[in-house]
Short mmCIF file of C-alpha atoms and ligand atoms in Angstrom, two decimals:
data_model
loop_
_atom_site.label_atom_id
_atom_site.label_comp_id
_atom_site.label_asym_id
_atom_site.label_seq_id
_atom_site.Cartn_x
_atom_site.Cartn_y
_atom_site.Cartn_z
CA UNK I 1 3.31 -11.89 18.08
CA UNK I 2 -0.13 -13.27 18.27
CA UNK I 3 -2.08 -14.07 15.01
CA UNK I 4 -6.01 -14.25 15.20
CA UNK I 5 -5.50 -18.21 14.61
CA UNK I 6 -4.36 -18.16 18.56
CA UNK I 7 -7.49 -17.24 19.22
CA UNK I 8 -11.07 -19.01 19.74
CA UNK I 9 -13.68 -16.18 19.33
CA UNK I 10 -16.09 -18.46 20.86
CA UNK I 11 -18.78 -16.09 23.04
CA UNK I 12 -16.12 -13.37 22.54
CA UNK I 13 -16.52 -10.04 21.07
CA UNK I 14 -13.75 -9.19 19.15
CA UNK I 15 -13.43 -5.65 18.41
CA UNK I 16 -11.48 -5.40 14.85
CA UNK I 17 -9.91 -1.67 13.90
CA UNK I 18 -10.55 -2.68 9.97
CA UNK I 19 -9.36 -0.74 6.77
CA UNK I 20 -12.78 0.18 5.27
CA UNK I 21 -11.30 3.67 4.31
CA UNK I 22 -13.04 2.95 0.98
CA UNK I 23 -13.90 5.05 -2.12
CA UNK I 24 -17.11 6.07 -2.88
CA UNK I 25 -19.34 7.48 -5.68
CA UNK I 26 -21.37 10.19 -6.09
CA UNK I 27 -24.46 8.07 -5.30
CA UNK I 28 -21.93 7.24 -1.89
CA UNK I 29 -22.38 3.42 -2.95
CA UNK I 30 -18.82 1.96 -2.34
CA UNK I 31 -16.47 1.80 -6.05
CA UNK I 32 -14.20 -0.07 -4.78
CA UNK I 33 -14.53 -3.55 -2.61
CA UNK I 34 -11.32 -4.43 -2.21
CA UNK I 35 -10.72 -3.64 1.21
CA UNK I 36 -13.81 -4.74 2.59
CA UNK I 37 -12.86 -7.99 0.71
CA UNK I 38 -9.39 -8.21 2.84
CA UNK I 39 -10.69 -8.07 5.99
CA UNK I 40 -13.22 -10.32 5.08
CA UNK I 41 -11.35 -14.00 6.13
CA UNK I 42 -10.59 -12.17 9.81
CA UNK I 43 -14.22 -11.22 10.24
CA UNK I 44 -15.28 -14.86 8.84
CA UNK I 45 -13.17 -16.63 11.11
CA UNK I 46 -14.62 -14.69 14.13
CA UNK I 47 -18.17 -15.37 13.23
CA UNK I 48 -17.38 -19.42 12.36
CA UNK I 49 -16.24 -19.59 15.89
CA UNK I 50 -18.87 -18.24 17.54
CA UNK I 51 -17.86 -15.09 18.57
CA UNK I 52 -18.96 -11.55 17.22
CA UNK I 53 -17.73 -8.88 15.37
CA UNK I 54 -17.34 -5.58 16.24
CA UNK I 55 -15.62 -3.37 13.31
CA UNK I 56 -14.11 0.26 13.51
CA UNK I 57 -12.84 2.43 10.67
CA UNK I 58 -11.83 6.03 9.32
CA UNK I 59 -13.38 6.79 6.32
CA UNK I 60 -12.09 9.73 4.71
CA UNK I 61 -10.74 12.98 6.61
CA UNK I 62 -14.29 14.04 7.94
CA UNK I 63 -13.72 17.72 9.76
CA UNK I 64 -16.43 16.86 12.58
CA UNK I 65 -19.37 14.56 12.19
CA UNK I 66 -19.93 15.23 8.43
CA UNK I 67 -22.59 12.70 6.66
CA UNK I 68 -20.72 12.80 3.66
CA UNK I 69 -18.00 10.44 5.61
CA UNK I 70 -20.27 8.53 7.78
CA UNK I 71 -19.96 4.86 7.46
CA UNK I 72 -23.44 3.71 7.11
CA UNK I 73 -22.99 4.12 3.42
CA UNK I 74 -20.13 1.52 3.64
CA UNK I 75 -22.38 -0.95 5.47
CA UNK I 76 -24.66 -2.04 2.65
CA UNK I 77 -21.03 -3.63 1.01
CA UNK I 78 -19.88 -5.16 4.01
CA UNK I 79 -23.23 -6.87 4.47
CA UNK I 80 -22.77 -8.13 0.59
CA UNK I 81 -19.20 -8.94 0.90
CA UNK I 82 -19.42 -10.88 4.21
CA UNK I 83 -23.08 -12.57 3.25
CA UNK I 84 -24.92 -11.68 6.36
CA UNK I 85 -26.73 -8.81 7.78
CA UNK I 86 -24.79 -5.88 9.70
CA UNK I 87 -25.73 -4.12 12.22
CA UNK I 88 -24.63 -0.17 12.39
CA UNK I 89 -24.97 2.38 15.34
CA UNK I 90 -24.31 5.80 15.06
CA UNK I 91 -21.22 6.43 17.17
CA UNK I 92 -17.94 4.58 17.97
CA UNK I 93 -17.67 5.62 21.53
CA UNK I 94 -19.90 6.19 25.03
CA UNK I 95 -23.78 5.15 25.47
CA UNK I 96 -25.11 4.02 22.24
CA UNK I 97 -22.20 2.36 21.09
CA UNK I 98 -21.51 0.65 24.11
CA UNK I 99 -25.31 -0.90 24.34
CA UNK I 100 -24.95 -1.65 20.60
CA UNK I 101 -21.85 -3.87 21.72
CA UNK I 102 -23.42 -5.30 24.90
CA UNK I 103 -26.36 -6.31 22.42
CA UNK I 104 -24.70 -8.25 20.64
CA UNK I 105 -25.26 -12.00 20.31
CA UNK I 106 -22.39 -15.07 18.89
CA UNK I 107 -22.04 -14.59 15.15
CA UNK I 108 -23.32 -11.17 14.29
CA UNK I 109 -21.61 -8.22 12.87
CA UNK I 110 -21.82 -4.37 14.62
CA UNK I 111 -19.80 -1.84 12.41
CA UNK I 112 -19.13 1.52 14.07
CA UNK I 113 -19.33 5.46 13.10
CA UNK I 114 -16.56 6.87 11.69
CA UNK I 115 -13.88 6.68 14.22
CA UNK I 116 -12.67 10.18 12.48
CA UNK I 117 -15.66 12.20 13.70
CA UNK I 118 -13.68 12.49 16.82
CA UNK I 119 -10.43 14.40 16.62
CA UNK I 120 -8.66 12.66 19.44
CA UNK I 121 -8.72 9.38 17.33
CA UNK I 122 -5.85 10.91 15.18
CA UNK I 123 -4.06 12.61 18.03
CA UNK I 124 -4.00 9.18 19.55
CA UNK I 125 -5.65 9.74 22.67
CA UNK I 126 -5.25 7.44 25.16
CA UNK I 127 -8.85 8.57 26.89
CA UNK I 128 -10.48 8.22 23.72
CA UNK I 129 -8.90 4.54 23.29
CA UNK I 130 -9.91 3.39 26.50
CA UNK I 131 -13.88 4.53 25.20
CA UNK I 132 -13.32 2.28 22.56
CA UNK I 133 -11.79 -0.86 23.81
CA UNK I 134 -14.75 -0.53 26.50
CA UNK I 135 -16.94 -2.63 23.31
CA UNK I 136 -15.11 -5.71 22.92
CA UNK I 137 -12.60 -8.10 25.03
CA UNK I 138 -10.22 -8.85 22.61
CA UNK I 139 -8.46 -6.71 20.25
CA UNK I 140 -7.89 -7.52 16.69
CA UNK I 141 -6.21 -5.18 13.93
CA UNK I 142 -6.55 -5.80 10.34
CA UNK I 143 -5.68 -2.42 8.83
CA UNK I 144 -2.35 -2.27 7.58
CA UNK I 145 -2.96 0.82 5.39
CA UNK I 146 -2.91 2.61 8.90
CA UNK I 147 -0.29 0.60 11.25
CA UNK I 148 2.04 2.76 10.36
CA UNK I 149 0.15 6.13 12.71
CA UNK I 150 0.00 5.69 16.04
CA UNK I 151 -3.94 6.40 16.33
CA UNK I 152 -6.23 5.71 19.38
CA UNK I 153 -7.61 2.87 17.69
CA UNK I 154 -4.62 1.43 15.79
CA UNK I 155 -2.10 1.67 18.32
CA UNK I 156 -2.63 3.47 21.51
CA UNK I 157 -5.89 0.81 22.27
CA UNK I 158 -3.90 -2.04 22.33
CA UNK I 159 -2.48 -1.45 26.14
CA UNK I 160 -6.34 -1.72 27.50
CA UNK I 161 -6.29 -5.76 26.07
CA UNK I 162 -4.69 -8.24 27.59
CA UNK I 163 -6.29 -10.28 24.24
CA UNK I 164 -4.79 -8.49 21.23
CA UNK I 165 -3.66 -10.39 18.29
CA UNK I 166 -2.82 -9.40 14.62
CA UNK I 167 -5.50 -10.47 11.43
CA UNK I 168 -5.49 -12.33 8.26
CA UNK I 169 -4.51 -9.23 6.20
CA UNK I 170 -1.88 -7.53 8.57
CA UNK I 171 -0.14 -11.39 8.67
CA UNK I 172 -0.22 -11.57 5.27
CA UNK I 173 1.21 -8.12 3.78
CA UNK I 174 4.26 -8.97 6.80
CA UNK I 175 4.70 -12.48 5.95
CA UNK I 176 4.70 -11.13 1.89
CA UNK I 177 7.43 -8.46 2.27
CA UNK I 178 9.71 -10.70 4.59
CA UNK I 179 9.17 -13.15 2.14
CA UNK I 180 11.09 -10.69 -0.83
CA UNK I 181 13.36 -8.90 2.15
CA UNK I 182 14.50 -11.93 3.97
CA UNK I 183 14.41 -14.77 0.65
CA UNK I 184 16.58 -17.88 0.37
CA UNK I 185 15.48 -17.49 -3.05
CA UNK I 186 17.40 -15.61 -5.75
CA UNK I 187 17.80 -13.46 -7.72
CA UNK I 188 15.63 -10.96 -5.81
CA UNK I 189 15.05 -7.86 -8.12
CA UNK I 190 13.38 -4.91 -6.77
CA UNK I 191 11.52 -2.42 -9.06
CA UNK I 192 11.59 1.29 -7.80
CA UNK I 193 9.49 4.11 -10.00
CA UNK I 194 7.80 7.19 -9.60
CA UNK I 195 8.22 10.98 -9.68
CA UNK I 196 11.45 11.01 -6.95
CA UNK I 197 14.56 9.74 -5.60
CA UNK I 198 14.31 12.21 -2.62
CA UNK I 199 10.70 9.94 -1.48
CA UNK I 200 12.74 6.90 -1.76
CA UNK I 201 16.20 7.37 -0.95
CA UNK I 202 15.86 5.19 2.08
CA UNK I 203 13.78 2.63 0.78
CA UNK I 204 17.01 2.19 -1.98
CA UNK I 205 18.96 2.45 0.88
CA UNK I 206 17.08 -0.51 2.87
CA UNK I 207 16.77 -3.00 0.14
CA UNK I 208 20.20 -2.81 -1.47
CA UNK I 209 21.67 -5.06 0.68
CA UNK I 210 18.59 -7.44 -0.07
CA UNK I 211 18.61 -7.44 -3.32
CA UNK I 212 20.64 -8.28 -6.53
CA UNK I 213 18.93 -5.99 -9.37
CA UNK I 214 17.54 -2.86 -8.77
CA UNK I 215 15.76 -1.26 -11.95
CA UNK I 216 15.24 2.18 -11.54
CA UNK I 217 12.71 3.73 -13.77
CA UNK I 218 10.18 6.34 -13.67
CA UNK I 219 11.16 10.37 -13.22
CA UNK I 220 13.69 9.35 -10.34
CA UNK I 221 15.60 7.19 -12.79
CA UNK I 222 16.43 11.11 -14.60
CA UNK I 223 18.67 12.36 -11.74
CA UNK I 224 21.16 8.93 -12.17
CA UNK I 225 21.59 9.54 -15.82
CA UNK I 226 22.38 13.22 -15.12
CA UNK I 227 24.20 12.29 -12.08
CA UNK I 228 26.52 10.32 -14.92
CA UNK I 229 26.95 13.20 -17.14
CA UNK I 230 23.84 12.39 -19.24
CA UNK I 231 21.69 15.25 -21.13
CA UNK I 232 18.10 14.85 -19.90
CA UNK I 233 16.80 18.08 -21.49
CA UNK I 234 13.47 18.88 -19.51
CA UNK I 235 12.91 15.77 -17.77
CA UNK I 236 12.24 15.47 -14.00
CA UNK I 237 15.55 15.96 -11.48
CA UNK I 238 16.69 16.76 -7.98
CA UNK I 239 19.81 18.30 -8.79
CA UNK I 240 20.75 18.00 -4.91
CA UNK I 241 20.71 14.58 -5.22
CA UNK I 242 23.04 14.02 -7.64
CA UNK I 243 25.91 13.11 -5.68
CA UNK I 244 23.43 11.04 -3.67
CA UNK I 245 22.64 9.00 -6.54
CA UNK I 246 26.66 8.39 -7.42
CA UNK I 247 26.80 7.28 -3.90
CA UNK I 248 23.93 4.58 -4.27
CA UNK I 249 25.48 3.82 -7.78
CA UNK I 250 28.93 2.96 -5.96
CA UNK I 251 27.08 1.33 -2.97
CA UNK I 252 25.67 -1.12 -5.45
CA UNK I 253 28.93 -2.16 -6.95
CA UNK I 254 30.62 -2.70 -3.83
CA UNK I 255 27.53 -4.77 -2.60
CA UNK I 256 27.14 -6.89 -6.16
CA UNK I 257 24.12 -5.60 -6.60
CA UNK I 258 23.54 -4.62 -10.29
CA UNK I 259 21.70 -1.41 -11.33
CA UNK I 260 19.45 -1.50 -14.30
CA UNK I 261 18.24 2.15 -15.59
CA UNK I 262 16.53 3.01 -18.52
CA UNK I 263 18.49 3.46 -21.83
CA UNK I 264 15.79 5.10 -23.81
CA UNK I 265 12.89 7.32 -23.65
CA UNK I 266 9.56 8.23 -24.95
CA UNK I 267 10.18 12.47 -24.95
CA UNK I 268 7.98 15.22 -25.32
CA UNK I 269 7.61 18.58 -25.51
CA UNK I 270 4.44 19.01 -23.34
CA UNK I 271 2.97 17.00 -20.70
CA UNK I 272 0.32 16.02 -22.79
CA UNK I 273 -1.22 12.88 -23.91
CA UNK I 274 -1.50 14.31 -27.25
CA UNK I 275 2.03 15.60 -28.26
CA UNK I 276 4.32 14.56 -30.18
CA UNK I 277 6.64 11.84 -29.14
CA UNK I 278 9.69 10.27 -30.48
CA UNK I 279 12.23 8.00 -28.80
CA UNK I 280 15.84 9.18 -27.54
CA UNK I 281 19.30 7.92 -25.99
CA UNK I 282 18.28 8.60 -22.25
CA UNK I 283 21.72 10.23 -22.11
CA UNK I 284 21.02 12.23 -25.09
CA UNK I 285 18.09 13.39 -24.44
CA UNK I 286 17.57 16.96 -26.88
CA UNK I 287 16.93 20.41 -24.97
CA UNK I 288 13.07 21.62 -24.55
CA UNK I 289 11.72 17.71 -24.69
CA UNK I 290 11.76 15.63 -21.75
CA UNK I 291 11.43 11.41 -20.83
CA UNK I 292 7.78 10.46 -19.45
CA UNK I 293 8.30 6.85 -20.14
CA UNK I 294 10.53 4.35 -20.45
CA UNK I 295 11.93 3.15 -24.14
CA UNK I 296 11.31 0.26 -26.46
CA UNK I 297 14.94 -0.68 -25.31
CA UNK I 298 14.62 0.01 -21.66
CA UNK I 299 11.56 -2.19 -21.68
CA UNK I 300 13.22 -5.18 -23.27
CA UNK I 301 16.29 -4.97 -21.14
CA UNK I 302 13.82 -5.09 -18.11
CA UNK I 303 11.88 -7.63 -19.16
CA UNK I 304 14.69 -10.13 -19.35
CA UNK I 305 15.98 -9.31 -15.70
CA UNK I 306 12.18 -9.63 -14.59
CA UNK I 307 12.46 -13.14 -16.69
CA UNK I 308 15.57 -14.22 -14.56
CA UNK I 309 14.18 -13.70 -11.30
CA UNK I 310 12.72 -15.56 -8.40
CA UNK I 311 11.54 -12.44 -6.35
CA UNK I 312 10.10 -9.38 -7.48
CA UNK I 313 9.37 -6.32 -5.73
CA UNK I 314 7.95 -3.36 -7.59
CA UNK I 315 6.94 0.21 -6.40
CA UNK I 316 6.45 2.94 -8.54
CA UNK I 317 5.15 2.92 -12.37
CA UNK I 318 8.29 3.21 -15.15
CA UNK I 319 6.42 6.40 -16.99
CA UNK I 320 3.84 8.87 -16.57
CA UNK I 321 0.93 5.53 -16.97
CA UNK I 322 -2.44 7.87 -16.13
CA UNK I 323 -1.52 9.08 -19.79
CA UNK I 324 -2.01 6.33 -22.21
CA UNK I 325 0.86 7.70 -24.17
CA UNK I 326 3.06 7.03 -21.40
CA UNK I 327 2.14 4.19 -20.03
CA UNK I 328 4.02 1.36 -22.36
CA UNK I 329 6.69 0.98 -19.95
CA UNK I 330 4.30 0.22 -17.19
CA UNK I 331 2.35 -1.98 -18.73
CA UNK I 332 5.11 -3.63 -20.17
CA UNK I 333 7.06 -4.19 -16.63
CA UNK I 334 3.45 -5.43 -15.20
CA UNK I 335 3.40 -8.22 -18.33
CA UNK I 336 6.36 -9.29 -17.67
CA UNK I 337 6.17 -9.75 -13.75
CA UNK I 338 2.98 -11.35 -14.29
CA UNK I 339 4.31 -13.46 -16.85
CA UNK I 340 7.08 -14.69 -14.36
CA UNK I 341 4.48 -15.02 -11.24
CA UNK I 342 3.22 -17.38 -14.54
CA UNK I 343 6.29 -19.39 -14.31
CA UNK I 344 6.72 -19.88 -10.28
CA UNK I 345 8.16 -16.56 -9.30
CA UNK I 346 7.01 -14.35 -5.91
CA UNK I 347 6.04 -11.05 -6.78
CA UNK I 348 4.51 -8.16 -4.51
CA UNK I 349 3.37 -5.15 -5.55
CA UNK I 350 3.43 -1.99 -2.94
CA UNK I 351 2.75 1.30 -2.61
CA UNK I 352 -0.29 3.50 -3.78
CA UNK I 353 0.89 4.28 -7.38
CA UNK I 354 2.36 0.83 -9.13
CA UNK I 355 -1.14 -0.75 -7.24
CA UNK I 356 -3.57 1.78 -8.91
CA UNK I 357 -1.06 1.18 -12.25
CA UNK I 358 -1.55 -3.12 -11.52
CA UNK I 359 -5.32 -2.29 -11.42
CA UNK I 360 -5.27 0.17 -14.41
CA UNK I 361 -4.05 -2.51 -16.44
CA UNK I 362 -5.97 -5.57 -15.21
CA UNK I 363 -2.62 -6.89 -13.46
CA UNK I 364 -3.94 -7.00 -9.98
CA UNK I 365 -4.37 -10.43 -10.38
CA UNK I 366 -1.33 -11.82 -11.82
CA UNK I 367 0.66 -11.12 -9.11
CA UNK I 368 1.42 -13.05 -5.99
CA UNK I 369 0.59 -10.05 -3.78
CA UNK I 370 -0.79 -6.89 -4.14
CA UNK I 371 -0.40 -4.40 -1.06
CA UNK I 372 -3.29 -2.47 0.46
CA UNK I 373 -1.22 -0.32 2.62
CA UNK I 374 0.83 2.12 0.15
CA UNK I 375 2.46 4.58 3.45
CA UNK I 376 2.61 1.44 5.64
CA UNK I 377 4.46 -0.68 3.00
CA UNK I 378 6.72 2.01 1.85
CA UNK I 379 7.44 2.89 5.96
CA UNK I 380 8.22 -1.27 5.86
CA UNK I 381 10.96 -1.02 2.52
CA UNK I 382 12.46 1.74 4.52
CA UNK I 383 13.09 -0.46 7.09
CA UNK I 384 10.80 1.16 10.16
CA UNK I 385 8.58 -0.72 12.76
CA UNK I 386 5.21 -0.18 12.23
CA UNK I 387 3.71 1.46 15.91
CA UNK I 388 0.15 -0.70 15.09
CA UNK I 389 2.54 -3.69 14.82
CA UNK I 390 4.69 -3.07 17.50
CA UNK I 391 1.52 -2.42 19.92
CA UNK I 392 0.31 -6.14 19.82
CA UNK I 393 3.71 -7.18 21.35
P1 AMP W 401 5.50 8.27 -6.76
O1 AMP W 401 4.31 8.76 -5.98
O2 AMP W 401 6.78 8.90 -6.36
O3 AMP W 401 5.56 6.77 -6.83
O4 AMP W 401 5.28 8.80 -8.23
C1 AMP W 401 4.22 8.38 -9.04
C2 AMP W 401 4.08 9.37 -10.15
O5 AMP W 401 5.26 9.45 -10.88
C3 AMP W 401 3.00 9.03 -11.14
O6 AMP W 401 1.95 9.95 -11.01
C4 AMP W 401 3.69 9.15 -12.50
O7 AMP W 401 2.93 9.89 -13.43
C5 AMP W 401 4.94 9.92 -12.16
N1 AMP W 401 6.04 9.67 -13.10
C6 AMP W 401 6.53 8.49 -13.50
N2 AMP W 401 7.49 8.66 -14.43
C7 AMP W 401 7.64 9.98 -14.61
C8 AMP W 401 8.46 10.79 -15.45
N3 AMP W 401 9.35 10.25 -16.29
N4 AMP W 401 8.31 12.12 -15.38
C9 AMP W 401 7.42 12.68 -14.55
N5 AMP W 401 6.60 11.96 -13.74
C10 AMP W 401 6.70 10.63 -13.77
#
């Protein structure tokens, strides 16, 4: 597969489906840079060879042309991220956008209208893709958060190029999760939190025979410990999955791969940052109070197994973190894969909850890699091509 470095944009117009699905405040100023930021080395690149830039985005789920998602209000941050002026046109298709393009002159920057305000973008319409790939003559995508739908723009457009290459960002989130999937390197330990087992039953499926720890925290961890005969009281569970979890339990041993859950828990009686907590035997768990976080003990037994490894995957916080009560596991799993990033490990973080938890916490940056596509990376773990991906083949 072609990378953008195969590439000389010189007198070319690239045109660059982007991820600049950003969030935005009330005064619609942009909160949060960060994906504007990881497009940024594609779009640089372009513009130091001498070619321009034209970039296309969602923003939002717009029903029809509302101004609420238009992306003029995201073009002010582009301009400050990238350091130069962009130019914006009000439509991503026919006349106007098209002249816009045509307009355009080696080193400057067009961004498009909400790609969104047309329905047949998410239907994937291949009439609708041809209007776009009408503005530029070679085809780059940079938006992992959205290679996983086949959309006009991310997928279906890529038959109309014979010029279609993969960016900076989408290289790097594939070259990061081959690089914990397919290591040389051991011990690989994968993390795996959050509310369910039933959302990630084939991501555990996937990695097991990748891995050689698995720590299973969060709510999901609660159906394994009653699976094993534990009392959980009123903690999460998918009692259907029970046998399902034996099954992964017995998978494990068979494949060497050793299964870390939680051995304590911070229990409550409400879900409620202000109850009362105490901490129990996860198998003992008494009737009417129920886990939200991970124990003192859990946390140190992680934290060595984080210590011994060489690659770290994590998805999914260890507690209930948007509660500060809850959120000691969390932040103590993020120390202590931060503090072995510290010491040479590879760590990636994935998937929209453990990367808002990284960020929470001021982790973002002691990691090796943090995701920006939380259904695209998850689609990866579970082992799935990617249709954006696939298209530039
Ligand atoms: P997921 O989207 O499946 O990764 O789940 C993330 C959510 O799981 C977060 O909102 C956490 O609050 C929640 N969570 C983590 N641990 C627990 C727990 N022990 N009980 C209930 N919810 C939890």
């Amino acid at each position: 597969m072609k990378t953008i470095n195969d590439f000389n944009f010189k007198n070319r117009k690239a045109l660059v489906r982007v991820d600049f699905n950003v969030p935005l405040d009330k005064n619609f100023q942009v909160a949060d840079k960060s994906r504007i930021e990881g497009a940024k080395p594609t779009i640089i690149k372009i513009m130091e060879d001498g070619g321009s830039a034209i970039l296309m985005s969602h923003l939002g789920r717009p029903e029809g042309k509302e101004e609420k998602y238009s992306l003029n209000h995201v073009k002010a941050a582009v301009s400050d991220v990238l350091g130069v002026k962009v130019k914006f046109v009000e439509d991503c298709v026919g006349k106007k956008a098209e002249e816009a393009a045509a307009d355009l002159k080696p080193g400057e920057i067009l961004l498009l209208e909400n790609l969104r305000y047309y329905a047949e973008e998410k239907k994937g319409e291949e009439a609708f893709a041809e209007k776009l790939s009408k503005l530029g003559d070679v085809y780059v995508n940079d938006a992992f958060g959205t290679a996983h739908r086949a959309h006009a723009s991310t997928t279906i457009i890529a038959k109309f190029f014979a010029d279609k290459a993969m960016g900076y960002l989408l290289q790097k989130e594939i070259e990061s999760l081959d690089k914990v999937l397919n290591s040389t390197e051991k011990p690989v330990t994968a993390v795996l939190g959050g509310a369910k087992v039933s959302s990630k039953l084939t991501v555990i499926e996937n990695i097991l025979p990748k891995v050689d720890h698995l720590i299973i925290g969060g709510g999901m961890a609660f159906t394994f410990i009653k699976a094993q005969g534990g009392k959980i009281g009123e903690s999460l569970v998918e009692d259907d999955l029970q046998d399902m979890a034996l099954d992964i339990i017995k998978k494990a041993e068979e494949q060497n791969v050793k299964i870390h859950l939680p051995v304590d828990s911070v229990v409550t009686q409400e879900f409620d940052n202000d109850a009362e907590t105490r901490i129990e035997d996860i198998h003992a768990i008494s009737e009417g109070w129920m886990g939200l976080d991970a124990g003192p003990k859990s946390r140190e037994n992680f934290s060595k197994v984080i210590a011994e490894s060489k690659i770290i995957l994590w998805n999914g916080p260890l507690g209930v973190f948007e509660m500060d009560t809850f959120s000691r596991g969390t932040i103590a799993l993020a120390e202590a894969i931060a503090e072995a990033t510290k010491k040479g490990a590879f760590s990636l973080v994935g998937g929209g909850d453990s990367v808002s938890a990284a960020k929470k916490f001021g982790f973002d940056t002691k990691v090796s890699y943090v995701s920006t596509g939380g259904g695209a990376m998850l689609e990866m773990l579970e082992g799935k091509s990617l249709p954006g991906i696939d298209a530039l083949n």
